[in-house]
Short mmCIF file of C-alpha atoms in Angstrom, two decimals:
data_model
loop_
_atom_site.label_atom_id
_atom_site.label_comp_id
_atom_site.label_asym_id
_atom_site.label_seq_id
_atom_site.Cartn_x
_atom_site.Cartn_y
_atom_site.Cartn_z
CA MET Q 16 -281.47 42.20 7.14
CA TRP Q 17 -280.61 45.45 5.53
CA MET Q 18 -277.22 45.51 7.93
CA LYS Q 19 -276.53 42.09 6.59
CA SER Q 20 -277.30 43.17 3.04
CA ARG Q 21 -275.02 46.19 3.30
CA LYS Q 22 -272.40 44.11 4.71
CA TRP Q 23 -271.91 41.90 1.73
CA ALA Q 24 -272.22 44.88 -0.54
CA PHE Q 25 -268.93 46.22 1.26
CA LEU Q 26 -267.19 42.68 0.95
CA LEU Q 27 -268.31 42.64 -2.91
CA GLY Q 28 -266.85 46.47 -3.30
CA VAL Q 29 -263.34 45.48 -1.75
CA CYS Q 30 -263.20 42.06 -4.02
CA LEU Q 31 -264.03 44.45 -7.23
CA PHE Q 32 -261.68 46.84 -6.19
CA ALA Q 33 -258.71 44.25 -5.88
CA VAL Q 34 -259.58 42.76 -9.06
CA LEU Q 35 -259.42 46.02 -11.15
CA LEU Q 36 -255.95 46.60 -9.24
CA ILE Q 37 -254.67 43.39 -10.10
CA ALA Q 38 -255.71 43.77 -13.91
CA GLY Q 39 -254.32 47.43 -14.03
CA LEU Q 40 -250.84 45.95 -13.00
CA LEU Q 41 -251.18 43.12 -15.47
CA LEU Q 42 -251.77 45.44 -18.17
CA THR Q 43 -248.92 47.73 -17.44
CA THR Q 44 -246.23 45.21 -16.91
CA GLY Q 45 -247.71 42.16 -19.15
CA GLU Q 46 -245.44 43.18 -22.10
CA ARG Q 47 -242.60 43.04 -20.06
CA PHE Q 48 -243.09 39.66 -18.74
CA THR Q 49 -244.24 38.20 -21.94
CA ALA Q 50 -242.63 39.23 -25.23
CA TYR Q 51 -238.96 39.71 -23.48
CA ALA Q 52 -239.42 36.98 -20.74
CA PRO Q 53 -236.02 35.47 -19.95
CA ALA Q 54 -235.09 31.64 -20.30
CA LYS Q 55 -235.24 29.74 -16.96
CA GLN Q 56 -232.39 30.48 -14.76
CA THR Q 57 -231.14 28.30 -11.72
CA SER Q 58 -228.87 31.19 -10.15
CA HIS Q 59 -229.72 35.16 -9.81
CA GLU Q 60 -226.29 36.14 -9.71
CA ILE Q 61 -225.33 39.09 -12.19
CA ALA Q 62 -223.41 38.42 -15.08
CA PRO Q 63 -220.60 41.07 -15.32
CA VAL Q 64 -220.42 43.49 -18.02
CA THR Q 65 -217.87 42.95 -20.68
CA PRO Q 66 -216.80 46.39 -22.07
CA THR Q 67 -216.19 47.15 -25.49
CA PRO Q 68 -212.75 46.74 -26.73
CA ILE Q 69 -211.34 49.86 -28.32
CA GLU Q 70 -210.62 49.51 -32.13
CA THR Q 71 -207.12 49.81 -33.33
CA ASP Q 72 -205.07 48.67 -36.42
CA THR Q 73 -203.34 45.37 -35.53
CA SER Q 74 -202.61 44.36 -39.50
CA ASP Q 75 -198.63 44.57 -38.72
CA THR Q 76 -198.79 43.30 -34.67
CA PRO Q 77 -198.49 39.54 -34.31
CA ALA Q 78 -200.17 37.65 -31.54
CA VAL Q 79 -197.59 37.81 -28.69
CA SER Q 80 -197.29 34.36 -26.60
CA GLU Q 81 -197.86 34.12 -22.83
CA THR Q 82 -194.85 32.12 -22.63
CA GLY Q 83 -192.59 34.60 -24.72
CA THR Q 84 -191.77 32.05 -27.18
CA VAL Q 85 -193.06 33.06 -31.17
CA SER Q 86 -191.06 33.23 -34.30
CA VAL Q 87 -193.61 35.63 -36.43
CA LEU Q 88 -192.10 38.35 -37.98
CA HIS Q 89 -193.20 41.55 -36.32
CA ALA Q 90 -192.41 45.05 -38.53
CA PHE Q 91 -192.65 48.67 -37.12
CA ARG Q 92 -191.17 52.22 -37.21
CA THR Q 93 -189.32 53.24 -34.48
CA ASP Q 94 -191.00 56.25 -34.33
CA SER Q 95 -194.71 54.80 -34.13
CA VAL Q 96 -196.74 56.89 -31.45
CA GLU Q 97 -198.76 53.63 -30.78
CA LYS Q 98 -197.25 50.86 -28.62
CA GLN Q 99 -195.66 48.07 -30.72
CA VAL Q 100 -195.66 45.16 -28.29
CA LEU Q 101 -192.46 42.65 -29.09
CA TRP Q 102 -192.74 40.67 -26.11
CA GLN Q 103 -195.05 40.28 -23.05
CA VAL Q 104 -195.33 37.72 -20.07
CA GLY Q 105 -198.06 38.63 -17.49
CA LYS Q 106 -197.33 42.30 -16.52
CA GLN Q 107 -194.13 42.60 -18.11
CA THR Q 108 -193.74 43.82 -21.83
CA ILE Q 109 -191.29 44.71 -24.07
CA PHE Q 110 -192.51 47.52 -26.56
CA VAL Q 111 -191.41 50.20 -28.95
CA GLN Q 112 -192.94 53.98 -28.69
CA ASN Q 113 -191.81 57.09 -29.72
CA GLY Q 114 -188.40 56.11 -30.91
CA GLN Q 115 -187.78 54.24 -27.82
CA LEU Q 116 -187.31 50.67 -26.77
CA ILE Q 117 -189.11 50.53 -23.36
CA TYR Q 118 -189.67 47.54 -20.77
CA GLY Q 119 -192.45 47.76 -18.64
CA SER Q 120 -193.20 45.64 -15.47
CA GLY Q 121 -196.70 47.11 -14.37
CA ALA Q 122 -199.44 49.09 -15.45
CA GLU Q 123 -198.10 52.42 -14.30
CA ALA Q 124 -195.53 54.76 -16.21
CA ALA Q 125 -193.00 54.67 -13.08
CA SER Q 126 -192.58 50.81 -13.86
CA GLU Q 127 -191.09 51.71 -17.00
CA GLN Q 128 -187.38 51.70 -18.00
CA THR Q 129 -185.79 52.96 -21.29
CA LEU Q 130 -183.56 50.23 -23.02
CA TYR Q 131 -182.58 52.20 -26.33
CA THR Q 132 -183.27 55.12 -27.93
CA TRP Q 133 -183.24 55.50 -32.03
CA ASN Q 134 -182.36 59.41 -33.01
CA ALA Q 135 -183.95 58.65 -36.09
CA PRO Q 136 -187.07 57.39 -37.65
CA LEU Q 137 -186.40 53.82 -38.82
CA SER Q 138 -188.03 50.75 -40.04
CA SER Q 139 -187.17 48.03 -37.79
CA GLN Q 140 -188.28 44.07 -37.56
CA ALA Q 141 -188.25 41.75 -34.23
CA TRP Q 142 -187.76 37.94 -33.90
CA LEU Q 143 -188.34 36.43 -30.57
CA ASN Q 144 -186.59 33.14 -29.98
CA GLY Q 145 -186.89 31.86 -26.33
CA GLU Q 146 -185.40 34.08 -24.28
CA TYR Q 147 -183.78 36.39 -26.82
CA LEU Q 148 -185.55 39.32 -28.76
CA LEU Q 149 -183.60 40.26 -31.83
CA ILE Q 150 -184.33 43.43 -33.29
CA GLY Q 151 -182.78 44.49 -36.83
CA THR Q 152 -183.02 48.24 -37.88
CA GLN Q 153 -182.38 49.22 -41.59
CA LEU Q 154 -180.06 52.22 -41.55
CA ILE Q 155 -179.62 52.32 -45.64
CA SER Q 156 -183.13 51.62 -47.52
CA GLY Q 157 -183.34 51.16 -51.47
CA GLU Q 158 -180.54 50.79 -53.52
CA GLY Q 159 -178.48 53.33 -51.81
CA ASN Q 160 -174.94 52.95 -52.97
CA GLY Q 161 -173.30 55.00 -50.05
CA ASP Q 162 -170.69 53.02 -48.33
CA GLY Q 163 -171.54 51.80 -44.58
CA TYR Q 164 -173.11 49.46 -42.80
CA ARG Q 165 -176.92 48.59 -43.77
CA GLY Q 166 -178.33 47.33 -40.90
CA SER Q 167 -178.07 47.46 -36.86
CA TRP Q 168 -178.90 44.69 -34.76
CA LEU Q 169 -179.79 44.32 -31.16
CA ILE Q 170 -179.92 41.57 -28.75
CA ILE Q 171 -182.13 41.75 -25.54
CA ARG Q 172 -182.29 39.38 -23.07
CA THR Q 173 -185.89 38.89 -21.50
CA SER Q 174 -185.31 36.48 -18.91
CA ASP Q 175 -184.57 37.96 -15.33
CA ASN Q 176 -183.46 41.87 -15.74
CA PRO Q 177 -184.63 42.44 -19.55
CA ALA Q 178 -181.81 44.64 -21.24
CA VAL Q 179 -179.83 45.05 -24.58
CA PHE Q 180 -176.52 43.05 -24.03
CA GLY Q 181 -175.19 43.44 -27.67
CA GLU Q 182 -175.34 45.75 -30.60
CA GLN Q 183 -173.71 44.80 -34.03
CA LYS Q 184 -173.64 46.95 -37.49
CA MET Q 185 -173.67 44.66 -40.78
CA PHE Q 186 -173.53 45.11 -43.94
CA PHE Q 187 -177.28 43.82 -44.32
CA GLY Q 188 -180.20 45.02 -42.78
CA PRO Q 189 -183.68 43.47 -41.95
CA ASP Q 190 -184.86 44.69 -45.38
CA ASP Q 191 -182.06 42.78 -47.08
CA LEU Q 192 -183.29 39.42 -45.78
CA LEU Q 193 -184.06 36.80 -48.20
CA SER Q 194 -184.88 34.25 -45.37
CA THR Q 195 -184.78 33.78 -41.63
CA GLY Q 196 -184.66 30.60 -39.68
CA LEU Q 197 -184.62 29.75 -35.81
CA ALA Q 198 -183.24 26.92 -33.85
CA LYS Q 199 -184.59 26.52 -30.21
CA GLU Q 200 -181.25 24.73 -28.73
CA PRO Q 201 -178.89 26.24 -28.55
CA SER Q 202 -180.88 29.54 -29.45
CA LEU Q 203 -179.39 30.86 -33.00
CA PHE Q 204 -180.88 33.14 -35.40
CA PHE Q 205 -180.26 32.00 -39.43
CA VAL Q 206 -180.52 34.73 -41.89
CA GLN Q 207 -179.98 34.49 -46.01
CA TRP Q 208 -179.10 37.83 -47.77
CA ARG Q 209 -178.27 38.74 -51.30
CA ASN Q 210 -174.66 40.14 -52.06
CA ALA Q 211 -174.33 41.10 -55.74
CA GLU Q 212 -174.71 37.90 -57.42
CA MET Q 213 -174.01 35.61 -54.25
CA VAL Q 214 -176.56 34.84 -51.50
CA GLU Q 215 -174.79 34.44 -48.37
CA GLU Q 216 -175.74 33.13 -45.12
CA PHE Q 217 -175.12 34.18 -41.51
CA VAL Q 218 -176.01 33.02 -37.93
CA LEU Q 219 -176.29 34.39 -34.71
CA ASP Q 220 -175.67 32.93 -31.35
CA PRO Q 221 -176.65 35.60 -28.48
CA SER Q 222 -174.21 33.91 -26.25
CA GLN Q 223 -171.65 35.02 -28.64
CA LYS Q 224 -173.12 38.51 -29.21
CA GLN Q 225 -171.91 38.61 -33.11
CA TRP Q 226 -173.07 37.47 -36.37
CA LYS Q 227 -170.68 34.89 -38.13
CA LYS Q 228 -170.67 33.68 -41.80
CA VAL Q 229 -172.01 30.21 -42.35
CA GLU Q 230 -168.91 28.49 -44.22
CA GLY Q 231 -169.90 26.73 -47.22
CA GLY Q 232 -173.29 28.50 -47.25
CA GLY Q 233 -172.87 30.85 -50.19
CA ILE Q 234 -175.27 30.33 -53.48
CA ASP Q 235 -174.05 31.57 -56.49
CA ILE Q 236 -177.30 33.25 -58.52
CA SER Q 237 -175.59 33.91 -61.56
CA SER Q 238 -175.33 29.89 -61.98
CA GLY Q 239 -178.86 29.80 -61.66
CA ALA Q 240 -179.32 28.58 -58.12
CA VAL Q 241 -181.88 30.04 -55.98
CA SER Q 242 -182.24 30.48 -52.05
CA ARG Q 243 -182.58 27.12 -50.34
CA THR Q 244 -185.19 28.22 -48.01
CA ALA Q 245 -188.67 30.21 -47.85
CA ALA Q 246 -189.03 34.14 -47.58
CA GLU Q 247 -190.91 33.35 -44.15
CA PRO Q 248 -189.30 32.38 -40.87
CA TYR Q 249 -188.79 28.78 -40.55
CA GLN Q 250 -187.91 26.62 -37.34
CA LEU Q 251 -185.12 24.53 -37.59
CA ALA Q 252 -185.64 20.69 -36.49
CA GLU Q 253 -184.02 19.64 -33.20
CA PRO Q 254 -180.50 19.11 -33.54
CA LYS Q 255 -178.35 15.82 -33.13
CA VAL Q 256 -175.90 16.41 -30.15
CA ILE Q 257 -172.71 14.92 -30.27
CA GLN Q 258 -170.60 15.54 -26.91
CA LEU Q 259 -167.00 15.38 -27.25
CA ALA Q 260 -164.16 15.75 -24.51
CA GLY Q 261 -164.43 18.46 -22.08
CA GLU Q 262 -167.40 20.97 -22.55
CA SER Q 263 -167.16 20.64 -26.42
CA THR Q 264 -170.68 20.04 -28.27
CA VAL Q 265 -171.19 19.34 -31.73
CA TYR Q 266 -174.68 20.33 -32.56
CA VAL Q 267 -175.94 18.92 -35.98
CA PHE Q 268 -179.32 20.47 -37.80
CA THR Q 269 -180.73 18.61 -40.35
CA GLU Q 270 -182.36 19.98 -43.56
CA PRO Q 271 -183.64 18.50 -46.75
CA SER Q 272 -180.32 19.74 -48.77
CA GLY Q 273 -178.13 18.36 -45.93
CA MET Q 274 -176.80 19.78 -42.66
CA ILE Q 275 -175.67 22.47 -40.87
CA VAL Q 276 -172.65 21.54 -38.23
CA TYR Q 277 -172.35 24.03 -35.14
CA TYR Q 278 -170.17 24.52 -31.96
CA THR Q 279 -168.65 27.14 -30.22
CA LYS Q 280 -165.65 25.07 -28.65
CA PRO Q 281 -162.69 24.49 -29.34
CA TYR Q 282 -163.25 27.41 -31.50
CA TYR Q 283 -166.53 29.05 -33.00
CA MET Q 284 -167.48 27.11 -36.43
CA VAL Q 285 -170.31 26.83 -38.35
CA ARG Q 286 -170.47 25.31 -41.67
CA ARG Q 287 -173.19 23.84 -44.01
CA TYR Q 288 -172.48 20.77 -45.60
CA ASP Q 289 -174.90 20.12 -48.81
CA GLY Q 290 -175.51 16.12 -49.55
CA TYR Q 291 -173.79 15.14 -46.45
CA HIS Q 292 -174.49 13.56 -42.87
CA LEU Q 293 -172.52 13.55 -39.88
CA LEU Q 294 -172.61 9.98 -38.59
CA ASP Q 295 -169.72 10.79 -35.64
CA ALA Q 296 -167.34 13.59 -34.74
CA GLN Q 297 -164.14 13.74 -32.19
CA LEU Q 298 -161.64 16.11 -30.76
CA MET Q 299 -158.24 15.80 -32.14
CA PRO Q 300 -155.63 17.55 -29.86
CA PHE Q 301 -152.13 18.93 -31.39
CA LEU Q 302 -148.98 17.92 -30.47
CA ASP Q 303 -147.31 21.52 -30.06
CA GLY Q 304 -150.50 22.53 -27.77
CA ARG Q 305 -152.40 24.46 -30.48
CA THR Q 306 -156.00 24.78 -30.78
CA SER Q 307 -157.64 21.32 -30.96
CA GLN Q 308 -159.54 20.36 -34.36
CA VAL Q 309 -162.69 18.39 -34.69
CA ILE Q 310 -162.87 15.73 -37.13
CA GLY Q 311 -165.77 13.94 -38.32
CA LEU Q 312 -166.82 10.77 -40.21
CA LEU Q 313 -169.26 12.12 -43.12
CA GLN Q 314 -171.46 10.19 -45.61
CA ASP Q 315 -172.56 11.57 -48.88
CA GLN Q 316 -175.77 10.69 -50.63
CA SER Q 317 -174.47 7.74 -52.23
CA GLY Q 318 -173.76 5.88 -49.00
CA LYS Q 319 -169.95 6.62 -49.06
CA GLU Q 320 -168.19 7.53 -46.13
CA TRP Q 321 -165.78 10.46 -45.75
CA MET Q 322 -163.46 11.36 -43.17
CA SER Q 323 -162.60 15.59 -42.62
CA PHE Q 324 -161.78 18.14 -40.12
CA LEU Q 325 -165.16 19.71 -39.91
CA SER Q 326 -163.60 23.24 -40.63
CA TYR Q 327 -162.34 21.80 -44.29
CA ASP Q 328 -164.17 21.60 -47.73
CA PRO Q 329 -165.91 18.07 -47.39
CA ARG Q 330 -164.63 17.43 -51.10
CA GLN Q 331 -161.22 17.11 -50.08
CA ALA Q 332 -161.98 14.77 -47.10
CA ASP Q 333 -159.99 11.69 -47.06
CA ASP Q 334 -161.02 8.33 -47.72
CA SER Q 335 -158.02 6.42 -47.66
CA PHE Q 336 -159.12 4.52 -44.83
CA LEU Q 337 -161.88 2.92 -46.32
CA PRO Q 338 -162.13 -0.50 -47.79
CA GLY Q 339 -161.33 -1.26 -51.33
CA VAL Q 340 -158.64 1.96 -51.58
CA ASN Q 341 -155.24 1.26 -53.05
CA ARG Q 342 -153.35 3.04 -50.58
CA MET Q 343 -150.12 2.00 -52.06
CA GLU Q 344 -150.72 3.95 -55.42
CA LYS Q 345 -152.55 6.70 -53.53
CA PHE Q 346 -149.68 7.71 -50.88
CA MET Q 347 -146.32 6.00 -52.36
CA GLN Q 348 -146.96 6.32 -56.13
CA SER Q 349 -148.60 9.70 -56.33
CA ALA Q 350 -147.78 12.99 -54.94
CA PHE Q 351 -150.04 15.18 -52.84
CA VAL Q 352 -150.10 18.94 -53.57
CA ASP Q 353 -151.02 20.99 -50.54
CA GLU Q 354 -152.25 24.61 -50.28
CA HIS Q 355 -148.79 25.96 -50.35
CA GLY Q 356 -147.59 23.99 -53.64
CA THR Q 357 -145.37 21.15 -51.52
CA ARG Q 358 -145.51 18.18 -53.00
CA LEU Q 359 -145.85 15.36 -50.63
CA ARG Q 360 -145.19 11.60 -50.79
CA VAL Q 361 -144.82 8.59 -48.32
CA ILE Q 362 -141.09 7.26 -48.56
CA GLU Q 363 -140.41 3.79 -47.28
CA THR Q 364 -137.47 3.64 -44.95
CA MET Q 365 -135.58 0.26 -45.02
CA SER Q 366 -133.44 -1.01 -41.96
CA SER Q 367 -132.34 -4.02 -39.93
CA PRO Q 368 -132.28 -5.17 -36.39
CA GLY Q 369 -130.23 -2.58 -34.55
CA ASP Q 370 -131.03 0.56 -36.53
CA VAL Q 371 -131.91 3.62 -35.19
CA ILE Q 372 -133.81 6.30 -37.01
CA LEU Q 373 -133.75 9.75 -35.76
CA CYS Q 374 -136.81 12.13 -37.47
CA HIS Q 375 -138.45 15.45 -36.99
CA PRO Q 376 -141.21 14.92 -33.96
CA PHE Q 377 -143.95 16.47 -36.18
CA LEU Q 378 -142.91 14.29 -39.36
CA TYR Q 379 -146.03 11.59 -40.09
CA HIS Q 380 -144.52 8.08 -39.29
CA THR Q 381 -145.86 4.75 -38.84
CA PRO Q 382 -144.40 1.18 -38.96
CA SER Q 383 -145.23 -1.23 -41.87
CA GLN Q 384 -147.47 -4.45 -41.30
CA ASN Q 385 -145.36 -7.51 -40.55
CA HIS Q 386 -146.05 -9.93 -43.30
CA SER Q 387 -142.66 -12.13 -42.81
CA GLY Q 388 -144.28 -14.49 -40.30
CA VAL Q 389 -141.36 -13.69 -37.90
CA THR Q 390 -141.92 -11.76 -34.49
CA ARG Q 391 -140.47 -8.33 -34.36
CA PHE Q 392 -140.34 -5.47 -32.02
CA MET Q 393 -140.05 -1.88 -32.67
CA CYS Q 394 -139.31 1.02 -29.99
CA ASN Q 395 -141.18 4.18 -30.91
CA ARG Q 396 -140.20 6.80 -28.34
CA THR Q 397 -141.88 10.31 -28.23
CA THR Q 398 -140.61 13.20 -26.46
CA PRO Q 399 -143.25 15.96 -25.72
CA LEU Q 400 -142.19 19.78 -26.00
CA LYS Q 401 -141.26 21.51 -22.56
CA GLU Q 402 -142.93 24.77 -24.10
CA ARG Q 403 -143.83 25.94 -27.35
CA MET Q 404 -141.26 26.84 -30.19
CA ARG Q 405 -140.14 30.31 -30.76
CA PHE Q 406 -138.35 31.44 -33.63
CA ASP Q 407 -137.82 34.76 -32.92
CA ARG Q 408 -135.57 34.59 -29.83
CA GLU Q 409 -133.37 37.58 -28.95
CA ASP Q 410 -130.73 35.52 -27.87
CA GLY Q 411 -129.55 33.40 -31.07
CA THR Q 412 -127.81 30.83 -28.77
CA ALA Q 413 -131.12 29.89 -26.86
CA TYR Q 414 -132.45 28.04 -29.69
CA SER Q 415 -133.17 24.32 -29.20
CA PRO Q 416 -131.75 21.71 -31.65
CA LEU Q 417 -135.20 21.44 -32.91
CA GLU Q 418 -135.94 25.00 -33.39
CA LEU Q 419 -132.62 25.52 -35.22
CA SER Q 420 -133.25 22.54 -37.82
CA ILE Q 421 -136.71 24.30 -38.79
CA LYS Q 422 -135.17 27.46 -38.97
CA ARG Q 423 -132.43 26.53 -41.04
CA ALA Q 424 -134.86 24.46 -43.29
CA ILE Q 425 -137.16 27.51 -43.57
CA GLU Q 426 -133.86 29.90 -44.68
#
């Protein structure tokens, strides 16, 4: 009996000890499992720790697209100690640091290549348009009266192996610009800048590696006119494309004020037409083999149509082909004075059956309409030139009859 009581006492003591041990554990860990108990989780994977980014001044740094296509303005100093990233696709970057334009293809310094070096600290701005990066550097700041170029412009191709493939100094720098515009196809950069009392417009085609003045794009500020575009970069709408003979292509960018016509063949031309729209265009070759001209059918805001070579002022366009125009009065009763002061007028030549008329091959001529009711025929033979004419031959007896007639007329 005593042994049995002792056994129960021992078991009771073990149970009491176990209870006290569990209570002690609960008291020491209860706060953690109650006040800060996490929500129910279905996975026991450890979440990755995200490092806190280092704070930097990015007030002048635009977001760079992974596709390499942004149209925002980026202003920076060429002597910036911090990296000024101008372009980035994956691990490839083009940035400015310590007076150098650098291309990097990886995280290691060994993968970096210097594309350009500035010899002085200067203010610059950059624009990215497709695969082309344009950097303008202000060479003369403020209202400096010193002669010389005010801006230097770099063209960088970012595709394949990035490199600077064009540089041009101009009488305007990035600080002188009033507005900038971008076209995607073809890749074009448009700028407006103030030159005395005029606002002039230029375009840069990276494939041509040079700025070209936009004909008809000048604005006279003294007359009260203002710049037609906003100060911030703007995107030109997709152009109307007119395919001409050969490889000649006309691009027409429509704007609220009118249009901009652009092409590089048969020659490099860009012109702004305010108040007009281009309906169609055609390549017009010349008889003597000179560079062909592009003639266009224009329409003004009233709906009236005009025909004009696109390199000319549309206000001098020819409307003689349009219905309702008195061609007799326009061409035969009135004289037209050309840019050299020569008076031109149509003369009617009367003839009879069997007559032959010899005329200069460059003379504009055409048969009149047959209103007699009797069938008639006229043979109009054309003879092409064997070679281009020359008026400075060393051998005076080598001139052709056509060259001689022209020389005599000139003399």
